[in-house]
Amino acid sequence: MDTFDEIKPKGFVDEEIDPRLDLFAEIDRLKKEKNAVILAHYYQDGDIQDIADYIGDSLGLSQQAAKTEADIIVFAGVHFMAETAKILSPTKKVLLPDLKAGCSLADSCPPHLFKKFKEQYPDHLVITYVNCTAELKAMSDIVCTSSNAVQIVESLPKEQKIIFGPDKNLGAYVAKKTGRDLVLWNGACMVHEIFSREKITKLKERYPKAKLLAHPECEDVILEMADYIGSTTGLLKYSSKNEATEFIVATESGILHQMQKENPGKTFIPAPPNNNCACNDCPHMKLNTLEKLYLCMKNESPEIFVPQDIIVKAVKPIERMLQISAQLGL
Ligand code: 13P
Ligand code: SF4
């Protein structure tokens, strides 16, 4: 029989919260009292984004985690992001509002299988997308994010053989952009694989002036149609700078909150998925709620721990990514 822990609904919080509490004020108070910083990804609920000290894409969040002077990093995102923060700032306490906030892409690459895969290509360098476990990072030479993957591959000599994992869609996009022959791990994100080319084509007929913005985790059939491809920060910047007033957005729906906030006069339409589900909501990202954020700051739990031997190995490829990004001004 399932335990209650396994069947409890998404927004369920274990501890009762006084309904009269102003959670925004309480979170703000705890932030000051505990010298905590809240880092939030663009896929978080709007209210979490609004209370965060910093909102960003995976690269921006890693850069913030590496340089913060706070004692506690509260990571409003998913497990691999909080793990990356812990690896970069191991002496700090890193909290994640819901420990179950995982990632289908990270799950698609079990470290023991990747180890065997890597052994087949002993002369290859390993580049891993940050959306993977700490153990996988520990087996890598360089980590990358969607905003620097192309540049990181380009920074290596042309003859360098490369394994790229775990996202096959981002890998295929990088291979196409750089003209390199990359050995790809067959992983993908459940949210970005769901968009329907047919439905987007129909939507474009209804909104002929709309630009299609797509994240590189989408399949090639979607990327082929896109007017702009980029990380969440890239998509947000493009939507603000571009003169178009209508955008179809092929990525997780949370980014629409900032797009709409920065551009109140523009229209943002979430790209339709293959079926009628709310599939462009990432079920992992959306496990975090304002209530859980408050409780995790109050109780300083759940906390993220990464074994010391993994930290020692995983920090090198992450720092390499940060160095290359700094050199490139990213
Ligand atoms: P970026 O915000 O770095 O583009 O990553 C998207 C993503 O899928 C995070 O889980
Ligand atoms: Fe993972 Fe996809 Fe969710 Fe990002 S959107 S956390 S890649 S499952």
PDB file of C-alpha atoms and ligand atoms in Angstrom, residues 43 78 80 102-106 131 189-192 217 252 282 284-285, ligand 2:
ATOM      1  CA  TYR A  43       9.589  28.253 -13.917  1.00  0.00           C
ATOM      2  CA  VAL A  78      14.532  21.765  -8.527  1.00  0.00           C
ATOM      3  CA  PHE A  80      19.814  19.514  -9.370  1.00  0.00           C
ATOM      4  CA  GLY A 102      13.269  16.490  -9.183  1.00  0.00           C
ATOM      5  CA  CYS A 103      13.708  16.621 -12.957  1.00  0.00           C
ATOM      6  CA  SER A 104      12.657  14.112 -15.645  1.00  0.00           C
ATOM      7  CA  LEU A 105      15.738  15.014 -17.683  1.00  0.00           C
ATOM      8  CA  ALA A 106      18.131  14.374 -14.784  1.00  0.00           C
ATOM      9  CA  ASN A 131      20.166  19.406 -15.614  1.00  0.00           C
ATOM     10  CA  CYS A 189      12.683  16.785 -20.658  1.00  0.00           C
ATOM     11  CA  MET A 190       9.033  15.747 -20.303  1.00  0.00           C
ATOM     12  CA  VAL A 191       7.838  19.352 -20.622  1.00  0.00           C
ATOM     13  CA  HIS A 192       9.778  20.378 -23.720  1.00  0.00           C
ATOM     14  CA  GLU A 217      15.275  21.459 -24.958  1.00  0.00           C
ATOM     15  CA  GLU A 252       7.580  25.908 -19.296  1.00  0.00           C
ATOM     16  CA  CYS A 282       6.739  21.304 -14.989  1.00  0.00           C
ATOM     17  CA  HIS A 284       8.619  19.140 -10.401  1.00  0.00           C
ATOM     18  CA  MET A 285       9.092  22.903 -10.425  1.00  0.00           C
TER      19      MET A 285
HETATM   20 FE1  SF4 B   2      13.591  19.137 -15.618  1.00  0.00          FE
HETATM   21 FE2  SF4 B   2      12.141  19.775 -17.736  1.00  0.00          FE
HETATM   22 FE3  SF4 B   2      11.243  20.392 -15.333  1.00  0.00          FE
HETATM   23 FE4  SF4 B   2      13.357  21.689 -16.354  1.00  0.00          FE
HETATM   24  S1  SF4 B   2      11.279  21.742 -17.116  1.00  0.00           S
HETATM   25  S2  SF4 B   2      13.145  20.880 -14.279  1.00  0.00           S
HETATM   26  S3  SF4 B   2      14.330  20.055 -17.531  1.00  0.00           S
HETATM   27  S4  SF4 B   2      11.563  18.316 -16.119  1.00  0.00           S
END
